PDB file of C-alpha atoms in Angstrom:
ATOM      1  CA  GLY A 119     -18.568  15.379 -46.879  1.00  0.00           C
ATOM      2  CA  GLY A 120     -18.490  18.735 -45.240  1.00  0.00           C
ATOM      3  CA  HIS A 121     -15.506  19.871 -43.291  1.00  0.00           C
ATOM      4  CA  THR A 122     -11.972  19.586 -44.574  1.00  0.00           C
ATOM      5  CA  LEU A 123      -9.268  19.429 -41.939  1.00  0.00           C
ATOM      6  CA  GLY A 124      -5.601  20.027 -42.386  1.00  0.00           C
ATOM      7  CA  GLU A 125      -2.393  20.151 -40.357  1.00  0.00           C
ATOM      8  CA  GLY A 126      -1.425  23.761 -39.670  1.00  0.00           C
ATOM      9  CA  ALA A 127       0.644  25.628 -37.142  1.00  0.00           C
ATOM     10  CA  GLY A 128      -0.479  24.371 -33.776  1.00  0.00           C
ATOM     11  CA  GLY A 129      -2.370  21.307 -34.850  1.00  0.00           C
ATOM     12  CA  THR A 130      -5.428  20.322 -36.931  1.00  0.00           C
ATOM     13  CA  GLN A 131      -7.444  23.293 -38.280  1.00  0.00           C
ATOM     14  CA  PRO A 132     -10.447  23.666 -40.481  1.00  0.00           C
ATOM     15  CA  GLY A 133      -9.441  23.813 -44.121  1.00  0.00           C
ATOM     16  CA  PRO A 134     -10.191  26.966 -46.195  1.00  0.00           C
ATOM     17  CA  ALA A 135     -13.526  26.896 -47.863  1.00  0.00           C
ATOM     18  CA  PRO A 136     -15.089  27.216 -50.388  1.00  0.00           C
ATOM     19  CA  LYS A 137     -12.560  25.807 -52.835  1.00  0.00           C
ATOM     20  CA  VAL A 138     -12.935  27.983 -55.807  1.00  0.00           C
ATOM     21  CA  SER A 139      -9.671  27.543 -57.797  1.00  0.00           C
ATOM     22  CA  ARG A 140      -7.228  24.921 -58.710  1.00  0.00           C
ATOM     23  CA  THR A 141      -4.481  26.577 -56.528  1.00  0.00           C
ATOM     24  CA  ALA A 142      -4.273  24.861 -53.140  1.00  0.00           C
ATOM     25  CA  ALA A 143      -4.894  27.142 -50.160  1.00  0.00           C
ATOM     26  CA  ALA A 144      -2.683  27.010 -47.169  1.00  0.00           C
ATOM     27  CA  VAL A 145      -2.721  28.212 -43.590  1.00  0.00           C
ATOM     28  CA  GLN A 146      -0.095  31.076 -43.617  1.00  0.00           C
ATOM     29  CA  SER A 147       0.329  31.588 -39.883  1.00  0.00           C
ATOM     30  CA  PRO A 148      -0.960  30.361 -36.579  1.00  0.00           C
ATOM     31  CA  PRO A 149      -3.943  32.013 -34.985  1.00  0.00           C
ATOM     32  CA  PRO A 150      -3.104  34.932 -32.564  1.00  0.00           C
ATOM     33  CA  SER A 151      -2.418  33.935 -28.983  1.00  0.00           C
ATOM     34  CA  LEU A 152      -4.765  34.889 -26.175  1.00  0.00           C
ATOM     35  CA  GLY A 153      -4.265  38.565 -25.499  1.00  0.00           C
ATOM     36  CA  GLN A 154      -1.979  39.175 -28.460  1.00  0.00           C
ATOM     37  CA  ASP A 155      -3.938  41.986 -30.039  1.00  0.00           C
ATOM     38  CA  THR A 156      -5.687  43.419 -26.873  1.00  0.00           C
ATOM     39  CA  GLU A 157      -3.920  46.754 -26.755  1.00  0.00           C
ATOM     40  CA  ASP A 158      -4.339  47.364 -30.479  1.00  0.00           C
ATOM     41  CA  GLY A 159      -8.003  46.431 -30.415  1.00  0.00           C
ATOM     42  CA  LEU A 160      -8.816  48.598 -27.398  1.00  0.00           C
ATOM     43  CA  ALA A 161      -6.937  51.553 -28.997  1.00  0.00           C
ATOM     44  CA  GLU A 162      -8.964  51.173 -32.174  1.00  0.00           C
ATOM     45  CA  TRP A 163     -12.121  51.289 -30.127  1.00  0.00           C
ATOM     46  CA  GLY A 164     -11.014  54.472 -28.482  1.00  0.00           C
ATOM     47  CA  PHE A 165      -9.587  53.308 -25.128  1.00  0.00           C
ATOM     48  CA  SER A 166      -6.629  55.282 -23.840  1.00  0.00           C
ATOM     49  CA  SER A 167      -3.403  53.681 -22.700  1.00  0.00           C
ATOM     50  CA  ASP A 168      -4.386  54.376 -19.104  1.00  0.00           C
ATOM     51  CA  GLU A 169      -7.782  52.707 -19.505  1.00  0.00           C
ATOM     52  CA  THR A 170      -6.193  49.715 -21.126  1.00  0.00           C
ATOM     53  CA  ALA A 171      -3.718  49.423 -18.331  1.00  0.00           C
ATOM     54  CA  SER A 172      -6.513  49.530 -15.770  1.00  0.00           C
ATOM     55  CA  LEU A 173      -8.467  46.818 -17.608  1.00  0.00           C
ATOM     56  CA  VAL A 174      -5.357  44.604 -17.734  1.00  0.00           C
ATOM     57  CA  ALA A 175      -4.569  45.239 -14.070  1.00  0.00           C
ATOM     58  CA  SER A 176      -8.155  44.452 -12.994  1.00  0.00           C
ATOM     59  CA  GLY A 177      -8.106  41.174 -14.989  1.00  0.00           C
ATOM     60  CA  ALA A 178     -11.003  42.235 -17.207  1.00  0.00           C
ATOM     61  CA  VAL A 179      -8.859  41.810 -20.294  1.00  0.00           C
ATOM     62  CA  VAL A 180      -5.596  39.880 -21.003  1.00  0.00           C
ATOM     63  CA  GLN A 181      -2.574  41.287 -22.680  1.00  0.00           C
ATOM     64  CA  ALA A 182       0.039  38.777 -23.760  1.00  0.00           C
ATOM     65  CA  ALA A 183       3.762  39.559 -23.393  1.00  0.00           C
ATOM     66  CA  PRO A 184       5.319  40.631 -26.738  1.00  0.00           C
ATOM     67  CA  PHE A 185       6.569  37.662 -28.803  1.00  0.00           C
ATOM     68  CA  GLU A 186      10.297  37.139 -28.710  1.00  0.00           C
ATOM     69  CA  GLY A 187      11.023  34.677 -31.446  1.00  0.00           C
TER      70      GLY A 187
END
């Protein structure tokens, strides 16, 4: 027993646990891409736009290009 795997966006992913109802759980969306939430996260932690830009420019953090889908 143990781990339940299912096919989700992007491949096989761990299934939701614990299973506590008769309604099947489903993966609603793929995980965020590397750097997708960097600017938002740093802003929430009090970093200014200039500080964030400096961290991105130095390579200390990664900021993904905006999704165009």
